């Protein structure tokens, strides 16, 4: 295990466009993340970072060196250190190379979902809009219910409390909401953008995303978002607003099972 003060030395070598999840662990999640690190011949080769506080055990995997990794030892050490049951279903986002590594030890559960990291590249494509209003503290409960009913798995209340969220209402009810996963000079990532099912197709997400992107660019010139690749309507919306895909990844569920990795090396 390494401390954040030690692992932060990796930060200058990390490309956020290719390793946005791990970058967020070092910047936005530094108070909650734990880092299992593997060394070969005194050289750091891989990091498996664990994040507490979500509704599931969340991890980020980062390969420092191209050379071989003793993956079973890293998995076993992480499982024993954080005291996680080997049957617990964990979540992470992996590039194709690392997905094959996890698959080679039969750790993946279910079918991986293709996931796109997108970065905003063209301000001229953003829409002008003033139909969304900033969400106030006395509306938090309604927004949380709205997001949970829309199965926003990666939403946490702290995002609503610390970052600007905007919403569109009809009467007293929210019909569309959007905000951020991260919002400061180190990292801006839009997230939690959802339109009520019976109001989709009316351009509400376009307006929300445009306003959120402008808000994000007040903090950082680099604004990102993530979207499932099979959510073609959302991908088209984001591309139409000037976002471009920078990385194709996979969202996966996996276990830290010791029964599957005894006899293998990668």
C-alpha positions as a printed NumPy array, in Angstrom:
array([[  0.   ,   0.   ,   0.   ],
       [  1.232,   3.474,  -0.859],
       [  0.038,   6.799,   0.514],
       [ -1.51 ,   9.448,  -1.674],
       [  1.531,  11.694,  -1.123],
       [  3.694,   9.01 ,  -2.738],
       [  1.388,   7.946,  -5.547],
       [  0.727,  11.569,  -6.555],
       [  4.174,  11.559,  -8.165],
       [  2.545,   9.673, -11.05 ],
       [  0.266,  12.592, -11.878],
       [  2.487,  14.353, -14.468],
       [  2.749,  11.11 , -16.456],
       [ -0.997,  10.465, -16.665],
       [ -2.962,  11.495, -19.737],
       [ -6.491,  12.352, -18.52 ],
       [ -7.985,  11.628, -21.939],
       [ -6.769,   8.024, -21.761],
       [ -6.913,   7.44 , -17.99 ],
       [ -9.684,   9.717, -16.759],
       [-10.878,   7.359, -14.021],
       [ -7.456,   6.848, -12.449],
       [ -6.689,  10.558, -12.832],
       [ -9.832,  11.305, -10.819],
       [ -8.653,   8.986,  -8.035],
       [ -5.435,  10.987,  -7.712],
       [ -7.148,  14.377,  -7.83 ],
       [-10.812,  14.369,  -6.821],
       [-10.924,  11.158,  -4.75 ],
       [ -7.578,  11.489,  -3.007],
       [ -9.128,  11.544,   0.473],
       [-11.025,   8.268,  -0.01 ],
       [ -8.808,   6.171,  -2.294],
       [ -6.403,   3.412,  -1.227],
       [ -3.574,   2.317,  -3.523],
       [ -2.276,  -1.248,  -3.837],
       [  0.963,  -0.95 ,  -5.79 ],
       [  3.195,  -3.629,  -7.291],
       [  6.93 ,  -3.306,  -7.802],
       [  9.15 ,  -5.51 ,  -9.951],
       [ 12.901,  -5.044,  -9.524],
       [ 12.158,  -1.959,  -7.402],
       [ 10.169,  -0.362, -10.214],
       [  6.482,   0.485,  -9.889],
       [  4.573,  -1.498, -12.524],
       [  0.865,  -1.423, -11.598],
       [ -1.661,   0.177,  -9.267],
       [ -5.06 ,  -1.15 ,  -8.206],
       [ -6.854,   1.697,  -6.427],
       [ -9.936,   1.187,  -4.256],
       [-12.559,   3.85 ,  -3.591],
       [-14.982,   3.716,  -0.696],
       [-18.227,   5.65 ,  -0.477],
       [-20.134,   4.38 ,  -3.534],
       [-22.949,   1.84 ,  -3.525],
       [-20.512,  -0.832,  -4.774],
       [-16.765,  -1.542,  -4.329],
       [-15.208,   0.767,  -6.944],
       [-11.723,   0.332,  -8.381],
       [ -9.366,   1.873, -10.892],
       [ -6.507,  -0.059, -12.484],
       [ -3.426,   1.679, -13.871],
       [ -0.531,  -0.05 , -15.598],
       [  2.643,   1.973, -15.149],
       [  4.996,  -0.23 , -17.149],
       [  4.494,  -2.377, -20.231],
       [  6.419,  -5.261, -18.712],
       [  4.789,  -8.315, -17.135],
       [  2.576,  -7.882, -14.099],
       [  2.223, -10.494, -11.373],
       [ -1.531, -10.032, -11.356],
       [ -2.586, -12.813,  -8.94 ],
       [ -0.383, -11.369,  -6.205],
       [ -1.751,  -7.859,  -6.76 ],
       [ -5.353,  -9.105,  -6.609],
       [ -4.731, -11.229,  -3.503],
       [ -2.898,  -8.438,  -1.692],
       [ -5.677,  -5.952,  -2.454],
       [ -8.417,  -8.332,  -1.33 ],
       [ -6.695,  -9.103,   1.954],
       [ -5.686,  -5.515,   2.678],
       [ -9.09 ,  -3.921,   2.223],
       [-10.872,  -6.934,   3.777],
       [-13.198,  -7.44 ,   0.817],
       [-15.128, -10.678,   0.437],
       [-13.974, -12.542,  -2.656],
       [-17.575, -12.921,  -3.846],
       [-18.252,  -9.166,  -3.738],
       [-19.092,  -7.726,  -7.156],
       [-16.835,  -4.757,  -7.888],
       [-16.888,  -2.198, -10.665],
       [-14.29 ,  -0.458, -12.804],
       [-13.607,   0.932, -16.29 ],
       [-10.871,  -0.707, -18.387],
       [ -9.118,  -0.169, -21.689],
       [ -9.083,  -3.117, -24.111],
       [ -5.626,  -4.313, -23.044],
       [ -6.524,  -4.346, -19.351],
       [ -9.905,  -5.919, -20.04 ],
       [ -8.074,  -8.87 , -21.606],
       [ -5.884,  -9.077, -18.505],
       [ -8.903,  -9.341, -16.182],
       [-10.591, -11.797, -18.552],
       [ -7.513, -14.006, -18.673],
       [ -7.996, -14.711, -14.964],
       [-11.77 , -15.17 , -15.28 ],
       [-12.534, -12.239, -12.982],
       [-15.138, -10.525, -15.182],
       [-18.802, -11.035, -14.3  ],
       [-21.428, -10.479, -16.965],
       [-20.92 ,  -8.715, -20.275],
       [-18.67 ,  -5.612, -20.413],
       [-20.386,  -2.449, -21.617],
       [-18.604,  -0.255, -24.158],
       [-18.02 ,   3.205, -22.749],
       [-16.783,   6.396, -24.411],
       [-14.763,   9.218, -22.885],
       [-15.586,  12.411, -24.778],
       [-13.943,  15.841, -24.667],
       [-15.455,  19.136, -25.761],
       [-13.67 ,  20.594, -28.788],
       [-15.941,  23.176, -30.449],
       [-17.577,  26.048, -28.537],
       [-19.447,  27.266, -31.622],
       [-21.719,  24.2  , -31.518],
       [-23.107,  24.92 , -28.061],
       [-26.713,  26.107, -27.878],
       [-27.884,  29.294, -26.239],
       [-30.412,  28.494, -23.543],
       [-31.881,  29.992, -20.397],
       [-34.625,  27.495, -19.576],
       [-32.642,  25.691, -16.852],
       [-32.263,  27.043, -13.338],
       [-29.662,  26.345, -10.679],
       [-30.902,  23.809,  -8.16 ],
       [-31.253,  25.18 ,  -4.638],
       [-30.562,  23.353,  -1.396],
       [-34.236,  22.998,  -0.542],
       [-34.7  ,  21.049,  -3.799],
       [-31.97 ,  18.464,  -3.079],
       [-34.375,  15.768,  -1.904],
       [-36.432,  15.999,  -5.105],
       [-33.321,  15.878,  -7.275],
       [-31.906,  12.863,  -5.419],
       [-35.202,  11.004,  -5.849],
       [-35.27 ,  11.972,  -9.533],
       [-31.731,  10.706, -10.173],
       [-32.19 ,   7.509,  -8.19 ],
       [-35.42 ,   6.724, -10.052],
       [-33.43 ,   7.131, -13.283],
       [-30.859,   4.578, -12.021],
       [-27.902,   6.969, -12.059],
       [-25.458,   4.472, -10.55 ],
       [-22.48 ,   6.805, -10.205],
       [-24.298,   9.726,  -8.576],
       [-23.321,  10.702,  -5.047],
       [-24.979,  13.324,  -2.855],
       [-21.663,  15.149,  -2.354],
       [-21.644,  16.037,  -6.077],
       [-24.962,  17.821,  -5.662],
       [-23.763,  19.588,  -2.524],
       [-20.393,  20.809,  -3.861],
       [-20.901,  21.263,  -7.614],
       [-23.454,  23.326,  -9.563],
       [-26.481,  21.353, -10.715],
       [-29.163,  22.721, -13.011],
       [-32.652,  21.495, -13.745],
       [-35.729,  22.063, -15.865],
       [-39.112,  21.88 , -14.185],
       [-42.709,  21.665, -15.246],
       [-44.718,  23.038, -12.407],
       [-43.123,  21.682,  -9.256],
       [-41.667,  18.564, -10.856],
       [-38.24 ,  18.12 , -12.437],
       [-38.315,  16.866, -16.015],
       [-34.557,  17.127, -16.676],
       [-31.474,  17.455, -14.473],
       [-27.734,  17.718, -15.06 ],
       [-24.571,  18.373, -13.098],
       [-20.979,  17.297, -12.663],
       [-18.946,  14.381, -11.389],
       [-15.945,  16.718, -11.02 ],
       [-15.758,  20.491, -11.172],
       [-12.492,  22.308, -10.508],
       [ -9.336,  23.45 , -12.294],
       [ -7.824,  19.941, -12.162],
       [-10.749,  18.115, -13.694],
       [-14.191,  18.951, -15.072],
       [-16.474,  16.074, -16.018],
       [-20.167,  16.465, -16.733],
       [-22.445,  13.818, -15.286],
       [-25.887,  12.888, -13.986],
       [-27.599,  14.274, -17.101],
       [-31.049,  12.734, -17.416],
       [-34.412,  13.636, -18.931],
       [-37.66 ,  12.128, -17.721],
       [-38.729,   9.386, -20.104],
       [-41.953,  11.059, -21.272],
       [-40.076,  14.295, -22.097],
       [-37.274,  12.84 , -24.179],
       [-36.847,  13.921, -27.781],
       [-37.584,  17.587, -27.037],
       [-33.992,  18.83 , -26.928],
       [-33.827,  19.282, -23.145],
       [-30.58 ,  17.314, -22.83 ],
       [-28.962,  19.488, -25.513],
       [-29.78 ,  22.64 , -23.592],
       [-28.654,  21.215, -20.264],
       [-25.388,  19.919, -21.735],
       [-24.688,  23.261, -23.41 ],
       [-25.183,  25.181, -20.169],
       [-23.144,  22.708, -18.148],
       [-20.31 ,  22.79 , -20.686],
       [-20.14 ,  26.583, -20.466],
       [-20.098,  26.363, -16.674],
       [-17.318,  23.783, -16.858],
       [-15.167,  25.937, -19.113],
       [-15.207,  28.657, -16.487],
       [-13.143,  26.284, -14.329],
       [-11.018,  24.464, -16.916],
       [-10.462,  24.598, -20.699],
       [-10.741,  20.788, -20.794],
       [-14.261,  19.49 , -20.216],
       [-15.087,  15.77 , -20.393],
       [-18.066,  13.477, -20.134],
       [-18.652,   9.738, -20.331],
       [-21.435,   7.848, -22.093],
       [-22.323,   4.258, -22.907],
       [-21.479,   3.596, -26.55 ],
       [-24.829,   1.913, -27.191],
       [-26.702,   5.036, -26.027],
       [-26.706,   6.343, -29.578],
       [-29.174,   9.231, -29.011],
       [-26.929,  10.639, -26.26 ],
       [-23.761,  10.137, -28.32 ],
       [-25.365,  12.02 , -31.214],
       [-26.391,  14.86 , -28.889],
       [-22.882,  15.231, -27.53 ],
       [-21.25 ,  15.052, -30.957],
       [-23.682,  17.684, -32.228],
       [-22.603,  19.984, -29.385],
       [-18.885,  19.699, -30.214],
       [-17.771,  16.681, -28.163],
       [-15.385,  14.138, -29.675],
       [-14.497,  10.647, -28.456],
       [-10.988,  10.458, -27.007],
       [-11.055,   6.901, -25.632],
       [-13.12 ,   3.729, -26.024],
       [-13.288,   1.687, -22.815],
       [-15.391,  -0.963, -21.08 ],
       [-17.419,  -0.735, -17.886],
       [-17.081,  -4.091, -16.132],
       [-18.188,  -5.946, -13.049],
       [-15.554,  -8.235, -11.548],
       [-14.595, -10.105,  -8.402],
       [-11.345, -10.377,  -6.49 ],
       [-11.742, -14.144,  -6.488],
       [ -8.791, -16.218,  -5.326],
       [-10.093, -19.442,  -6.858],
       [ -9.559, -18.356, -10.453],
       [ -6.057, -16.864, -10.362],
       [ -3.877, -19.411,  -8.596],
       [ -2.174, -20.924, -11.634],
       [ -1.853, -18.029, -14.045],
       [  0.635, -15.295, -14.774],
       [  0.33 , -12.527, -17.344]])
